[in-house]
Amino acid sequence: MATLAQDESRKISERVKAGQQVSRMNKMLYGNGNILGYKRVGDTYVIEPEQAETVRMIYSWYLQGDGMRTIMGKLIENKRKCASGIVRWDTTKVSRVLHNATYMGYIGYNKSYRNNFLDQKIIHNREEDYVLVKGDFEPIIPEDVWYACRDLRMDRSTTVSALVKSKQKRIGVTPTTDVWANKLRCACGSRLKRYKWRQDKNGQKHYGYSCYSRINNGIAEKRRQLDLDTEGFCDMPTVNETKLDVMAAVLFDNIIVDIAPVIEEAANILNQTLKEMKTENKRDLSGYQQRIEKAEKKLASLLSLRADVEINKEE
């Protein structure tokens, strides 16, 4: 009887997977349609203008360089309502909007799967493993804007070892101009985080660097003392910034004999970078100017319609 039950579970699992494949081919929508910016009508999505404007704000602010916490604050200040119809935001809600490919007109499949038909444990896939199928509904965000935000999210995150064997996960990191924080990598593959180590009596601050995996998952040494599994946990000790600076100085003194050509090359690279930045800024300014002119024309047209009483005040 147990063997027959197990075989029946296997058959059900195969039928479910086949049904999921048919659903993708038919572009079936999952869920009840409670998504910011859209209202589900039958088997498709219809744009909700007010909510769609909130979605566009989020993507626009993110492209301008705002973080999710900053965007959350702006949404509350502007009294923008979430999908539940109330002004209640957190960074998770903002993140979901930025991760959702529905806004560029695609349906996302394969976001999770069962490990096997016996355990039935849910495994969540990484974003790059999702299957995106072009939907039959109107997008809110252009594809190039969505992918630009996706690339920006990737730049603002890092891949670290997860506690599940052979698995990795992405975590957000705050952009920094610190040289060591950008360059250093732990032996486990994680980035290192800079923090204040201590402060002298004269007020001088000293900094150190610690592995993100160790901070998030705990120390392997502690687990070893408790006779617990240490796989996926990091042993990397904290590194003093002063020691890094001293080691770098010694290396440069030994490697660079004639420093004049190095300084000259660094100056050339800096000048070239400044020229490229100026060119990029001019290009960005031109784009913003075109958007301003377009908005001004639209405003003038709307004012004209209002003056002729062709539209009401609310419109």
mmCIF file of C-alpha atoms in Angstrom:
data_model
loop_
_atom_site.group_PDB
_atom_site.id
_atom_site.type_symbol
_atom_site.label_atom_id
_atom_site.label_comp_id
_atom_site.label_asym_id
_atom_site.label_seq_id
_atom_site.Cartn_x
_atom_site.Cartn_y
_atom_site.Cartn_z
ATOM 1 C CA MET A 1 0.000 0.000 0.000
ATOM 2 C CA ALA A 2 2.865 2.401 0.811
ATOM 3 C CA THR A 3 4.495 1.649 -2.543
ATOM 4 C CA LEU A 4 1.226 2.286 -4.393
ATOM 5 C CA ALA A 5 0.703 5.565 -2.499
ATOM 6 C CA GLN A 6 4.233 6.693 -3.329
ATOM 7 C CA ASP A 7 3.741 5.898 -7.015
ATOM 8 C CA GLU A 8 0.467 7.830 -7.001
ATOM 9 C CA SER A 9 2.286 10.851 -5.501
ATOM 10 C CA ARG A 10 4.820 10.663 -8.306
ATOM 11 C CA LYS A 11 2.060 10.584 -10.950
ATOM 12 C CA ILE A 12 0.286 13.560 -9.347
ATOM 13 C CA SER A 13 3.571 15.484 -9.311
ATOM 14 C CA GLU A 14 4.102 14.797 -13.017
ATOM 15 C CA ARG A 15 0.551 15.882 -13.851
ATOM 16 C CA VAL A 16 0.959 19.103 -11.858
ATOM 17 C CA LYS A 17 4.201 19.943 -13.701
ATOM 18 C CA ALA A 18 2.537 19.236 -17.042
ATOM 19 C CA GLY A 19 -0.362 21.490 -16.038
ATOM 20 C CA GLN A 20 2.052 24.272 -15.104
ATOM 21 C CA GLN A 21 3.666 24.005 -18.525
ATOM 22 C CA VAL A 22 0.255 24.334 -20.212
ATOM 23 C CA SER A 23 -0.512 27.352 -18.000
ATOM 24 C CA ARG A 24 2.655 29.088 -19.208
ATOM 25 C CA MET A 25 1.756 28.403 -22.828
ATOM 26 C CA ASN A 26 -1.704 29.882 -22.228
ATOM 27 C CA LYS A 27 -0.231 32.874 -20.309
ATOM 28 C CA MET A 28 -2.387 32.140 -17.293
ATOM 29 C CA LEU A 29 -2.289 34.660 -14.446
ATOM 30 C CA TYR A 30 -1.765 33.358 -10.922
ATOM 31 C CA GLY A 31 -3.126 34.971 -7.770
ATOM 32 C CA ASN A 32 -6.136 37.183 -7.091
ATOM 33 C CA GLY A 33 -4.744 40.194 -8.940
ATOM 34 C CA ASN A 34 -4.028 42.332 -5.876
ATOM 35 C CA ILE A 35 -1.049 44.063 -7.461
ATOM 36 C CA LEU A 36 -0.252 47.765 -7.227
ATOM 37 C CA GLY A 37 -1.051 49.527 -10.495
ATOM 38 C CA TYR A 38 -3.364 46.859 -11.924
ATOM 39 C CA LYS A 39 -6.869 45.497 -11.460
ATOM 40 C CA ARG A 40 -7.522 41.954 -12.567
ATOM 41 C CA VAL A 41 -10.459 41.676 -14.952
ATOM 42 C CA GLY A 42 -11.080 38.093 -16.007
ATOM 43 C CA ASP A 43 -7.859 36.643 -17.368
ATOM 44 C CA THR A 44 -6.010 39.922 -17.870
ATOM 45 C CA TYR A 45 -4.837 43.066 -16.064
ATOM 46 C CA VAL A 46 -6.277 46.562 -16.503
ATOM 47 C CA ILE A 47 -4.239 49.600 -15.421
ATOM 48 C CA GLU A 48 -5.381 51.619 -12.414
ATOM 49 C CA PRO A 49 -4.190 55.167 -13.350
ATOM 50 C CA GLU A 50 -3.626 56.482 -9.808
ATOM 51 C CA GLN A 51 -1.753 53.372 -8.641
ATOM 52 C CA ALA A 52 0.190 53.171 -11.900
ATOM 53 C CA GLU A 53 1.500 56.684 -11.251
ATOM 54 C CA THR A 54 2.812 55.464 -7.878
ATOM 55 C CA VAL A 55 4.660 52.634 -9.639
ATOM 56 C CA ARG A 56 6.230 55.080 -12.096
ATOM 57 C CA MET A 57 7.334 57.291 -9.196
ATOM 58 C CA ILE A 58 9.100 54.343 -7.533
ATOM 59 C CA TYR A 59 11.025 53.425 -10.686
ATOM 60 C CA SER A 60 11.883 57.053 -11.432
ATOM 61 C CA TRP A 61 13.218 57.695 -7.927
ATOM 62 C CA TYR A 62 15.217 54.474 -7.956
ATOM 63 C CA LEU A 63 16.885 55.401 -11.269
ATOM 64 C CA GLN A 64 17.746 58.802 -9.792
ATOM 65 C CA GLY A 65 19.773 57.021 -7.115
ATOM 66 C CA ASP A 66 17.333 56.872 -4.190
ATOM 67 C CA GLY A 67 17.472 53.792 -1.983
ATOM 68 C CA MET A 68 14.415 51.791 -0.971
ATOM 69 C CA ARG A 69 14.212 53.397 2.463
ATOM 70 C CA THR A 70 14.367 56.883 0.905
ATOM 71 C CA ILE A 71 11.658 55.927 -1.606
ATOM 72 C CA MET A 72 9.513 54.599 1.253
ATOM 73 C CA GLY A 73 9.771 57.986 2.981
ATOM 74 C CA LYS A 74 8.882 59.889 -0.192
ATOM 75 C CA LEU A 75 5.809 57.707 -0.791
ATOM 76 C CA ILE A 76 4.567 58.422 2.718
ATOM 77 C CA GLU A 77 5.301 62.159 2.376
ATOM 78 C CA ASN A 78 3.340 62.232 -0.902
ATOM 79 C CA LYS A 79 0.515 60.199 0.700
ATOM 80 C CA ARG A 80 0.654 57.557 -2.012
ATOM 81 C CA LYS A 81 -1.499 54.516 -1.287
ATOM 82 C CA CYS A 82 -0.202 50.948 -1.486
ATOM 83 C CA ALA A 83 -2.070 48.023 -3.095
ATOM 84 C CA SER A 84 -4.231 47.709 0.035
ATOM 85 C CA GLY A 85 -5.578 51.233 -0.489
ATOM 86 C CA ILE A 86 -3.895 52.785 2.553
ATOM 87 C CA VAL A 87 -0.760 54.884 3.094
ATOM 88 C CA ARG A 88 1.393 52.173 4.649
ATOM 89 C CA TRP A 89 4.807 51.465 3.155
ATOM 90 C CA ASP A 90 7.948 49.572 4.073
ATOM 91 C CA THR A 91 11.112 48.651 2.181
ATOM 92 C CA THR A 92 9.751 45.171 1.393
ATOM 93 C CA LYS A 93 6.785 46.618 -0.529
ATOM 94 C CA VAL A 94 9.079 48.938 -2.493
ATOM 95 C CA SER A 95 11.387 46.009 -3.262
ATOM 96 C CA ARG A 96 8.498 43.893 -4.552
ATOM 97 C CA VAL A 97 7.494 46.636 -6.982
ATOM 98 C CA LEU A 98 11.054 46.910 -8.319
ATOM 99 C CA HIS A 99 11.374 43.120 -8.667
ATOM 100 C CA ASN A 100 8.022 42.550 -10.394
ATOM 101 C CA ALA A 101 8.364 42.000 -14.158
ATOM 102 C CA THR A 102 4.583 42.379 -14.530
ATOM 103 C CA TYR A 103 5.098 46.141 -14.754
ATOM 104 C CA MET A 104 6.943 45.790 -18.065
ATOM 105 C CA GLY A 105 4.190 43.531 -19.446
ATOM 106 C CA TYR A 106 5.584 40.085 -18.585
ATOM 107 C CA ILE A 107 4.269 37.205 -16.476
ATOM 108 C CA GLY A 108 6.817 35.583 -14.158
ATOM 109 C CA TYR A 109 6.854 31.793 -13.768
ATOM 110 C CA ASN A 110 9.184 29.262 -12.092
ATOM 111 C CA LYS A 111 9.665 31.436 -9.011
ATOM 112 C CA SER A 112 9.693 28.334 -6.797
ATOM 113 C CA TYR A 113 9.511 24.554 -7.046
ATOM 114 C CA ARG A 114 9.182 21.436 -4.896
ATOM 115 C CA ASN A 115 12.424 19.564 -4.211
ATOM 116 C CA ASN A 116 10.757 16.192 -4.897
ATOM 117 C CA PHE A 117 7.348 14.522 -4.754
ATOM 118 C CA LEU A 118 8.095 12.918 -1.373
ATOM 119 C CA ASP A 119 9.375 15.797 0.788
ATOM 120 C CA GLN A 120 7.381 18.503 -1.033
ATOM 121 C CA LYS A 121 9.731 21.176 0.329
ATOM 122 C CA ILE A 122 9.398 24.565 -1.397
ATOM 123 C CA ILE A 123 12.647 25.869 -2.904
ATOM 124 C CA HIS A 124 12.679 29.517 -4.049
ATOM 125 C CA ASN A 125 14.553 30.181 -7.269
ATOM 126 C CA ARG A 126 16.873 33.102 -7.857
ATOM 127 C CA GLU A 127 15.583 35.941 -10.010
ATOM 128 C CA GLU A 128 17.787 34.970 -12.960
ATOM 129 C CA ASP A 129 16.071 31.527 -13.031
ATOM 130 C CA TYR A 130 12.556 32.958 -13.470
ATOM 131 C CA VAL A 131 10.725 32.228 -16.725
ATOM 132 C CA LEU A 132 9.287 35.463 -18.186
ATOM 133 C CA VAL A 133 6.472 35.231 -20.732
ATOM 134 C CA LYS A 134 5.147 38.265 -22.619
ATOM 135 C CA GLY A 135 1.618 39.021 -21.390
ATOM 136 C CA ASP A 136 -1.436 40.334 -23.244
ATOM 137 C CA PHE A 137 -1.888 43.391 -21.011
ATOM 138 C CA GLU A 138 -0.572 46.958 -21.200
ATOM 139 C CA PRO A 139 2.767 47.572 -19.403
ATOM 140 C CA ILE A 140 3.222 50.433 -16.946
ATOM 141 C CA ILE A 141 7.019 50.641 -17.192
ATOM 142 C CA PRO A 142 9.040 50.405 -20.443
ATOM 143 C CA GLU A 143 11.284 47.350 -20.696
ATOM 144 C CA ASP A 144 14.497 49.403 -20.881
ATOM 145 C CA VAL A 145 13.574 51.224 -17.648
ATOM 146 C CA TRP A 146 12.783 47.964 -15.849
ATOM 147 C CA TYR A 147 16.060 46.363 -16.923
ATOM 148 C CA ALA A 148 17.997 49.522 -16.016
ATOM 149 C CA CYS A 149 16.551 49.270 -12.493
ATOM 150 C CA ARG A 150 17.339 45.551 -12.425
ATOM 151 C CA ASP A 151 20.978 46.240 -13.325
ATOM 152 C CA LEU A 152 21.108 48.935 -10.643
ATOM 153 C CA ARG A 153 19.725 46.492 -8.076
ATOM 154 C CA MET A 154 22.408 43.973 -9.022
ATOM 155 C CA ASP A 155 25.105 46.625 -8.587
ATOM 156 C CA ARG A 156 23.728 47.439 -5.144
ATOM 157 C CA SER A 157 23.732 43.817 -3.975
ATOM 158 C CA THR A 158 26.216 41.004 -3.548
ATOM 159 C CA THR A 159 26.086 37.216 -3.645
ATOM 160 C CA VAL A 160 26.839 35.412 -0.384
ATOM 161 C CA SER A 161 26.824 31.777 0.667
ATOM 162 C CA ALA A 162 23.465 30.649 2.028
ATOM 163 C CA LEU A 163 23.009 28.172 4.844
ATOM 164 C CA VAL A 164 21.486 25.684 2.401
ATOM 165 C CA LYS A 165 24.248 23.546 0.912
ATOM 166 C CA SER A 166 25.455 24.568 -2.562
ATOM 167 C CA LYS A 167 23.042 27.533 -2.529
ATOM 168 C CA GLN A 168 23.751 31.246 -2.701
ATOM 169 C CA LYS A 169 21.619 34.297 -2.032
ATOM 170 C CA ARG A 170 21.805 37.985 -2.877
ATOM 171 C CA ILE A 171 21.737 40.654 -0.180
ATOM 172 C CA GLY A 172 21.606 44.417 -0.574
ATOM 173 C CA VAL A 173 24.689 46.479 0.135
ATOM 174 C CA THR A 174 24.913 50.214 0.649
ATOM 175 C CA PRO A 175 27.046 51.869 -2.073
ATOM 176 C CA THR A 176 30.347 53.089 -0.653
ATOM 177 C CA THR A 177 33.377 55.022 -1.862
ATOM 178 C CA ASP A 178 35.670 53.244 0.609
ATOM 179 C CA VAL A 179 38.555 51.611 -1.280
ATOM 180 C CA TRP A 180 38.924 48.538 0.925
ATOM 181 C CA ALA A 181 35.177 47.858 1.149
ATOM 182 C CA ASN A 182 34.987 47.867 -2.656
ATOM 183 C CA LYS A 183 38.121 45.773 -3.202
ATOM 184 C CA LEU A 184 38.212 43.224 -0.396
ATOM 185 C CA ARG A 185 36.573 39.806 -0.702
ATOM 186 C CA CYS A 186 36.430 37.152 2.006
ATOM 187 C CA ALA A 187 37.688 33.619 1.379
ATOM 188 C CA CYS A 188 34.032 32.490 1.432
ATOM 189 C CA GLY A 189 33.231 34.885 -1.450
ATOM 190 C CA SER A 190 31.341 37.536 0.522
ATOM 191 C CA ARG A 191 32.090 41.246 0.608
ATOM 192 C CA LEU A 192 33.474 42.899 3.736
ATOM 193 C CA LYS A 193 31.638 45.582 5.704
ATOM 194 C CA ARG A 194 33.422 48.594 7.195
ATOM 195 C CA TYR A 195 32.513 49.628 10.746
ATOM 196 C CA LYS A 196 33.921 51.751 13.558
ATOM 197 C CA TRP A 197 36.306 49.619 15.620
ATOM 198 C CA ARG A 198 37.081 52.058 18.419
ATOM 199 C CA GLN A 199 37.695 55.724 19.168
ATOM 200 C CA ASP A 200 40.759 57.189 20.943
ATOM 201 C CA LYS A 201 40.539 59.699 23.777
ATOM 202 C CA ASN A 202 41.611 62.424 21.351
ATOM 203 C CA GLY A 203 38.593 61.604 19.146
ATOM 204 C CA GLN A 204 40.441 59.752 16.364
ATOM 205 C CA LYS A 205 38.348 56.894 14.953
ATOM 206 C CA HIS A 206 39.720 53.499 13.939
ATOM 207 C CA TYR A 207 37.863 51.215 11.536
ATOM 208 C CA GLY A 208 37.759 47.508 10.798
ATOM 209 C CA TYR A 209 36.275 45.169 8.173
ATOM 210 C CA SER A 210 34.132 42.113 8.833
ATOM 211 C CA CYS A 211 32.702 39.440 6.504
ATOM 212 C CA TYR A 212 29.021 39.910 5.578
ATOM 213 C CA SER A 213 28.413 36.158 5.817
ATOM 214 C CA ARG A 214 29.827 36.102 9.349
ATOM 215 C CA ILE A 215 27.662 39.083 10.345
ATOM 216 C CA ASN A 216 24.453 37.615 8.888
ATOM 217 C CA ASN A 217 24.880 33.906 9.631
ATOM 218 C CA GLY A 218 27.056 33.815 12.734
ATOM 219 C CA ILE A 219 30.605 32.686 13.504
ATOM 220 C CA ALA A 220 31.790 29.205 12.580
ATOM 221 C CA GLU A 221 34.054 29.009 15.667
ATOM 222 C CA LYS A 222 31.095 29.451 18.006
ATOM 223 C CA ARG A 223 29.172 26.663 16.271
ATOM 224 C CA ARG A 224 32.248 24.457 16.376
ATOM 225 C CA GLN A 225 32.441 24.902 20.146
ATOM 226 C CA LEU A 226 28.797 23.845 20.416
ATOM 227 C CA ASP A 227 29.482 20.806 18.188
ATOM 228 C CA LEU A 228 27.151 22.119 15.448
ATOM 229 C CA ASP A 229 27.463 21.942 11.666
ATOM 230 C CA THR A 230 29.826 24.668 10.355
ATOM 231 C CA GLU A 231 29.344 24.245 6.603
ATOM 232 C CA GLY A 232 28.323 27.574 5.053
ATOM 233 C CA PHE A 233 29.569 29.545 8.067
ATOM 234 C CA CYS A 234 32.640 31.791 7.912
ATOM 235 C CA ASP A 235 35.737 31.820 10.149
ATOM 236 C CA MET A 236 37.193 35.045 8.768
ATOM 237 C CA PRO A 237 38.367 37.289 11.661
ATOM 238 C CA THR A 238 37.846 41.053 11.647
ATOM 239 C CA VAL A 239 40.576 42.986 9.788
ATOM 240 C CA ASN A 240 42.022 46.249 11.117
ATOM 241 C CA GLU A 241 42.062 49.070 8.547
ATOM 242 C CA THR A 242 45.428 50.346 9.835
ATOM 243 C CA LYS A 243 47.061 46.989 9.078
ATOM 244 C CA LEU A 244 45.658 47.039 5.553
ATOM 245 C CA ASP A 245 47.023 50.546 4.964
ATOM 246 C CA VAL A 246 50.470 49.543 6.270
ATOM 247 C CA MET A 247 50.587 46.400 4.115
ATOM 248 C CA ALA A 248 49.512 48.378 1.040
ATOM 249 C CA ALA A 249 52.195 51.024 1.676
ATOM 250 C CA VAL A 250 54.916 48.353 2.016
ATOM 251 C CA LEU A 251 53.784 46.616 -1.173
ATOM 252 C CA PHE A 252 53.725 49.840 -3.187
ATOM 253 C CA ASP A 253 57.163 50.839 -1.893
ATOM 254 C CA ASN A 254 58.587 47.493 -3.011
ATOM 255 C CA ILE A 255 56.777 47.251 -6.341
ATOM 256 C CA ILE A 256 56.924 50.864 -7.542
ATOM 257 C CA VAL A 257 60.527 51.984 -7.885
ATOM 258 C CA ASP A 258 59.947 55.033 -10.107
ATOM 259 C CA ILE A 259 56.756 56.758 -8.949
ATOM 260 C CA ALA A 260 56.738 59.637 -11.474
ATOM 261 C CA PRO A 261 55.276 57.602 -14.416
ATOM 262 C CA VAL A 262 52.628 56.157 -12.100
ATOM 263 C CA ILE A 263 51.512 59.633 -10.992
ATOM 264 C CA GLU A 264 51.422 60.794 -14.608
ATOM 265 C CA GLU A 265 49.300 57.825 -15.681
ATOM 266 C CA ALA A 266 46.933 58.317 -12.731
ATOM 267 C CA ALA A 267 46.529 61.999 -13.681
ATOM 268 C CA ASN A 268 45.736 61.027 -17.301
ATOM 269 C CA ILE A 269 43.136 58.497 -16.164
ATOM 270 C CA LEU A 270 41.571 61.085 -13.841
ATOM 271 C CA ASN A 271 41.384 63.714 -16.604
ATOM 272 C CA GLN A 272 39.842 61.245 -19.041
ATOM 273 C CA THR A 273 37.262 60.192 -16.452
ATOM 274 C CA LEU A 274 36.340 63.825 -15.761
ATOM 275 C CA LYS A 275 35.843 64.446 -19.509
ATOM 276 C CA GLU A 276 33.568 61.412 -19.779
ATOM 277 C CA MET A 277 31.595 62.536 -16.727
ATOM 278 C CA LYS A 278 31.092 66.004 -18.240
ATOM 279 C CA THR A 279 29.899 64.454 -21.522
ATOM 280 C CA GLU A 280 27.526 62.129 -19.672
ATOM 281 C CA ASN A 281 26.166 65.002 -17.577
ATOM 282 C CA LYS A 282 25.484 67.067 -20.716
ATOM 283 C CA ARG A 283 23.666 64.092 -22.277
ATOM 284 C CA ASP A 284 21.583 63.607 -19.115
ATOM 285 C CA LEU A 285 20.816 67.346 -18.965
ATOM 286 C CA SER A 286 19.647 67.281 -22.588
ATOM 287 C CA GLY A 287 17.324 64.375 -21.850
ATOM 288 C CA TYR A 288 15.833 66.095 -18.799
ATOM 289 C CA GLN A 289 15.371 69.307 -20.795
ATOM 290 C CA GLN A 290 13.388 67.425 -23.443
ATOM 291 C CA ARG A 291 11.192 65.874 -20.752
ATOM 292 C CA ILE A 292 10.613 69.323 -19.194
ATOM 293 C CA GLU A 293 9.617 70.818 -22.553
ATOM 294 C CA LYS A 294 7.243 67.913 -23.213
ATOM 295 C CA ALA A 295 5.665 68.321 -19.762
ATOM 296 C CA GLU A 296 5.291 72.085 -20.284
ATOM 297 C CA LYS A 297 3.505 71.523 -23.608
ATOM 298 C CA LYS A 298 1.199 68.992 -21.964
ATOM 299 C CA LEU A 299 0.490 71.446 -19.112
ATOM 300 C CA ALA A 300 -0.286 74.274 -21.553
ATOM 301 C CA SER A 301 -2.673 71.998 -23.468
ATOM 302 C CA LEU A 302 -4.452 70.964 -20.272
ATOM 303 C CA LEU A 303 -4.758 74.586 -19.120
ATOM 304 C CA SER A 304 -6.263 75.483 -22.484
ATOM 305 C CA LEU A 305 -8.794 72.658 -22.213
ATOM 306 C CA ARG A 306 -9.666 73.763 -18.680
ATOM 307 C CA ALA A 307 -10.049 77.384 -19.772
ATOM 308 C CA ASP A 308 -12.474 76.259 -22.497
ATOM 309 C CA VAL A 309 -14.366 74.194 -19.885
ATOM 310 C CA GLU A 310 -13.757 71.026 -21.928
ATOM 311 C CA ILE A 311 -12.428 69.197 -18.826
ATOM 312 C CA ASN A 312 -13.327 69.608 -15.163
ATOM 313 C CA LYS A 313 -10.964 70.689 -12.390
ATOM 314 C CA GLU A 314 -10.237 67.156 -11.156
ATOM 315 C CA GLU A 315 -9.257 65.933 -14.650
#
